[in-house]
mmCIF file of C-alpha atoms in Angstrom:
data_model
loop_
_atom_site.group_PDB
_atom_site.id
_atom_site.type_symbol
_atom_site.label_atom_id
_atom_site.label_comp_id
_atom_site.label_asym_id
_atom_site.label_seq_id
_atom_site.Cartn_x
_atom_site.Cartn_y
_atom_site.Cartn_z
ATOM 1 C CA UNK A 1 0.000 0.000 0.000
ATOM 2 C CA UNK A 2 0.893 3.289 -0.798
ATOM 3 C CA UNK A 3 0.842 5.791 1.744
ATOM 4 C CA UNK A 4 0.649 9.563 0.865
ATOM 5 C CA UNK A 5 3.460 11.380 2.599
ATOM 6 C CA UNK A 6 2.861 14.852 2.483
ATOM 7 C CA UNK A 7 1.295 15.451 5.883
ATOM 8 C CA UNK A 8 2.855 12.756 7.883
ATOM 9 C CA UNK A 9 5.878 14.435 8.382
ATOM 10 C CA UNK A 10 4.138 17.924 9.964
ATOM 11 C CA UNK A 11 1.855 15.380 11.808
ATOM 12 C CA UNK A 12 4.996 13.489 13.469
ATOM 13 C CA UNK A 13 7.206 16.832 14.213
ATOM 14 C CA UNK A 14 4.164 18.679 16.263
ATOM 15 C CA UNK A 15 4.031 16.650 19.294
ATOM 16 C CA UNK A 16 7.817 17.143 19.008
ATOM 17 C CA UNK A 17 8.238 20.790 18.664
ATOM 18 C CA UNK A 18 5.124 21.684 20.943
ATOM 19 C CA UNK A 19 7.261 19.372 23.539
ATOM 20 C CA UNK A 20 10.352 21.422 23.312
ATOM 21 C CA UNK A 21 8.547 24.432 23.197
ATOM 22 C CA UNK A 22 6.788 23.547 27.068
ATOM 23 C CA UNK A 23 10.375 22.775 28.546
ATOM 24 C CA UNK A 24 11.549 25.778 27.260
ATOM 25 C CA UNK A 25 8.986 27.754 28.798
ATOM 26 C CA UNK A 26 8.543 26.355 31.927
ATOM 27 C CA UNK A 27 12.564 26.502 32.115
ATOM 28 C CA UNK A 28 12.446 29.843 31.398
ATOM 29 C CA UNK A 29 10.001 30.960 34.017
ATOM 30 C CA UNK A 30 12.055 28.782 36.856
ATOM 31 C CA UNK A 31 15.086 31.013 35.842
ATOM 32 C CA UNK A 32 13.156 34.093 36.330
ATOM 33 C CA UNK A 33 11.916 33.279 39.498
ATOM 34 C CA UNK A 34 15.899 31.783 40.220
ATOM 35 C CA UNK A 35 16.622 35.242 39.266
ATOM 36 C CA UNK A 36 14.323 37.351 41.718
ATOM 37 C CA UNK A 37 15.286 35.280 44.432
ATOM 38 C CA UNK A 38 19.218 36.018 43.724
ATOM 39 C CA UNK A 39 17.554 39.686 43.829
ATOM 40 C CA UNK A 40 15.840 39.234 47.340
ATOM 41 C CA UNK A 41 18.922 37.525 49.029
ATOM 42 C CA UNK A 42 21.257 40.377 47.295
ATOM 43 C CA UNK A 43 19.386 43.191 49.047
ATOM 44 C CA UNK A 44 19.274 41.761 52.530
ATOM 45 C CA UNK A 45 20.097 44.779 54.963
ATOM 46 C CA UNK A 46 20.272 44.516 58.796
ATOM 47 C CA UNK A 47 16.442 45.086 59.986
ATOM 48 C CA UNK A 48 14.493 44.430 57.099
ATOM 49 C CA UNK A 49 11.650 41.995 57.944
ATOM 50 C CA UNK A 50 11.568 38.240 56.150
ATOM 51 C CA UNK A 51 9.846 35.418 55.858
ATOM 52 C CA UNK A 52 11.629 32.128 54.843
ATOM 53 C CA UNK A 53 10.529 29.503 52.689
ATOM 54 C CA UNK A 54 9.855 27.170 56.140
ATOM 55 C CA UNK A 55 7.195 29.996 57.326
ATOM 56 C CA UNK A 56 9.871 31.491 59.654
ATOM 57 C CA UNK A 57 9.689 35.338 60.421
ATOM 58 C CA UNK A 58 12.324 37.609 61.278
ATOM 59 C CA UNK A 59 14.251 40.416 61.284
ATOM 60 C CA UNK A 60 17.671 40.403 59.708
ATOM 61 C CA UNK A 61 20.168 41.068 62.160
ATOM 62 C CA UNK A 62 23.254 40.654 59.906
ATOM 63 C CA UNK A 63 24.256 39.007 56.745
ATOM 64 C CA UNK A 64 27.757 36.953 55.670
ATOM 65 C CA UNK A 65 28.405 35.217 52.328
ATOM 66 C CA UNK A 66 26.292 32.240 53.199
ATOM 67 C CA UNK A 67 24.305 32.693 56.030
ATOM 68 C CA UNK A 68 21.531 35.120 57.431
ATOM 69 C CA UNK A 69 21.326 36.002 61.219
ATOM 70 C CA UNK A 70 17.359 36.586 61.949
ATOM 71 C CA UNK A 71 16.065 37.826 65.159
ATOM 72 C CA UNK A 72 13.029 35.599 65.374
ATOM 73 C CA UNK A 73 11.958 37.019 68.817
ATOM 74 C CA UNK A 74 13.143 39.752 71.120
ATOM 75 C CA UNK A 75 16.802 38.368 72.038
ATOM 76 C CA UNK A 76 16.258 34.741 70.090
ATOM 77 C CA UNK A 77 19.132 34.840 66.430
ATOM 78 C CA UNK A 78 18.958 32.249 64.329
ATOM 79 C CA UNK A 79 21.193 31.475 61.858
ATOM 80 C CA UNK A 80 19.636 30.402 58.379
ATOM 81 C CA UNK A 81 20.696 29.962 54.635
ATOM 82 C CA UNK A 82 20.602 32.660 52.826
ATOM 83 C CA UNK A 83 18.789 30.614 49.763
ATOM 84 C CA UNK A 84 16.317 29.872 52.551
ATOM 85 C CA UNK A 85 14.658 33.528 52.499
ATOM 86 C CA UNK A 86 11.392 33.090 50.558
ATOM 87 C CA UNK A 87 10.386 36.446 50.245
ATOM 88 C CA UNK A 88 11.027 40.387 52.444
ATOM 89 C CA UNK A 89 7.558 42.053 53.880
ATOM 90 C CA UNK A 90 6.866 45.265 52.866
ATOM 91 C CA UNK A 91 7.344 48.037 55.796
ATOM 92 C CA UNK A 92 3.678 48.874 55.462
ATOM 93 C CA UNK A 93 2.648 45.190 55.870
ATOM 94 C CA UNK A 94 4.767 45.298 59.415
ATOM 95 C CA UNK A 95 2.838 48.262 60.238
ATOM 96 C CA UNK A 96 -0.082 47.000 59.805
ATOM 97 C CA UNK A 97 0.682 44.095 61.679
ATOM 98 C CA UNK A 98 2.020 46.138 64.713
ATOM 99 C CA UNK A 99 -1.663 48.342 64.620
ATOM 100 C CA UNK A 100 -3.426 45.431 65.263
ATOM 101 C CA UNK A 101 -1.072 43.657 67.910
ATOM 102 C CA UNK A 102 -1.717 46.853 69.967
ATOM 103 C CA UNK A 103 -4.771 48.524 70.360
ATOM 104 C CA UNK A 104 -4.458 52.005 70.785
ATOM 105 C CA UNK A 105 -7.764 52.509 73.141
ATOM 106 C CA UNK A 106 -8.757 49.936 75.534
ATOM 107 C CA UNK A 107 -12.056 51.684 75.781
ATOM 108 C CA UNK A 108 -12.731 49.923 72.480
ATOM 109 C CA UNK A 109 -11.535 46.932 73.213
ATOM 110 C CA UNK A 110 -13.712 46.501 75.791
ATOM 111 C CA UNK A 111 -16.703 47.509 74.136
ATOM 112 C CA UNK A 112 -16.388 45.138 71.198
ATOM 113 C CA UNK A 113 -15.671 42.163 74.039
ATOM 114 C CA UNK A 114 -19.693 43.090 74.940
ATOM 115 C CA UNK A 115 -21.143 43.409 72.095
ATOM 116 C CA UNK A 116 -22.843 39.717 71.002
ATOM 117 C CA UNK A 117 -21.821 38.424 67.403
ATOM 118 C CA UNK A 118 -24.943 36.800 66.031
ATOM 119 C CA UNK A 119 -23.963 33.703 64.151
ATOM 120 C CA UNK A 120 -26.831 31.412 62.158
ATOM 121 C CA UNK A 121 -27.404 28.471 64.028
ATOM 122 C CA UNK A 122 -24.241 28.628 65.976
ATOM 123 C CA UNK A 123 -25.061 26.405 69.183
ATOM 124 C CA UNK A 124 -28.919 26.297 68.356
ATOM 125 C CA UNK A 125 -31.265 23.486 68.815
ATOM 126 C CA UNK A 126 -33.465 22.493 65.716
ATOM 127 C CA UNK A 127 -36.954 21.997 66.435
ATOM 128 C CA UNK A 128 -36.667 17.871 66.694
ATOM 129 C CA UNK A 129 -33.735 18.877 69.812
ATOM 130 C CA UNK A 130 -30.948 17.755 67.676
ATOM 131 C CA UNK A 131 -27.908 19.842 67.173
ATOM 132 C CA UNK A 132 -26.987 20.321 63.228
ATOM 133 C CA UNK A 133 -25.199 17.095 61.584
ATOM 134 C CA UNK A 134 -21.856 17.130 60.947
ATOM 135 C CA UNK A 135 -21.547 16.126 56.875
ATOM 136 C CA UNK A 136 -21.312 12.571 56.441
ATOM 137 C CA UNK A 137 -17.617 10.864 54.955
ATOM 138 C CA UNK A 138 -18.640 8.479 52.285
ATOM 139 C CA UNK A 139 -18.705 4.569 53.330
ATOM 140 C CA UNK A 140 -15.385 2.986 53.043
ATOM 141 C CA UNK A 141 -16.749 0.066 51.947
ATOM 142 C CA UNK A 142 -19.995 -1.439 50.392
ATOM 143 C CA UNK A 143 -23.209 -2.807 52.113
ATOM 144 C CA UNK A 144 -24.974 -5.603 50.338
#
């Protein structure tokens, strides 16, 4: 049997080239983000606020070729990799942070401590005297 050949070629090379063409762009977008990270670790200054890639936050106490000193609480360093600084917080995320920590009127404190929060059916009997179901997991196994 004959077989025609003109678009069996273009049909065989697609899968190829759209293959090579998803490696290249996913390879490309991990060197990016290697890049900004190079960025972040370059700029680390003694007191800018971090977060590392374990959830860890601190303040950067001082920096050497390798490692990061982080002041994790008042008087507590800790000594991390540099490469394991995920990401800096912005100042005005750390003031934020510090306006809600401490109230600057107890007054209101106090008040909102009185006031009730109304929640739907949030310790309620239903009319039979049953408290709401929890959802239901799905049988591990099947009943005949």
């Amino acid at each position: 049997m004959a077989s025609s050949g003109g678009g069996s070629g273009f049909t065989l090379l697609l899968p190829l080239i759209l293959i090579v063409g998803m490696i290249w762009f996913m390879s490309r977008s991990q060197r990016k983000q290697r890049q900004r990270q190079a960025d972040t670790v370059a700029s680390l200054q003694p007191g800018t606020k971090v977060i590392t890639t374990s959830g860890l936050v601190g303040i950067v106490e001082e920096t050497d070729d390798e490692y990061v000193t982080l002041e994790i609480s008042e008087g507590v360093l800790v000594q991390v990799v540099k490469a394991a600084v995920g990401r800096v917080v912005p100042d005005d995320d750390a003031a934020a942070d510090e306006a809600v920590e401490e109230p600057a009127d107890e007054s209101v404190v106090e008040a909102s401590a009185k006031d009730p929060v109304d929640v739907p059916d949030a310790g309620k009997d239903k009319a039979d005297g049953k408290v709401q179901d929890a959802p239901k997991l799905p049988p591990t196994h099947t009943e005949n």
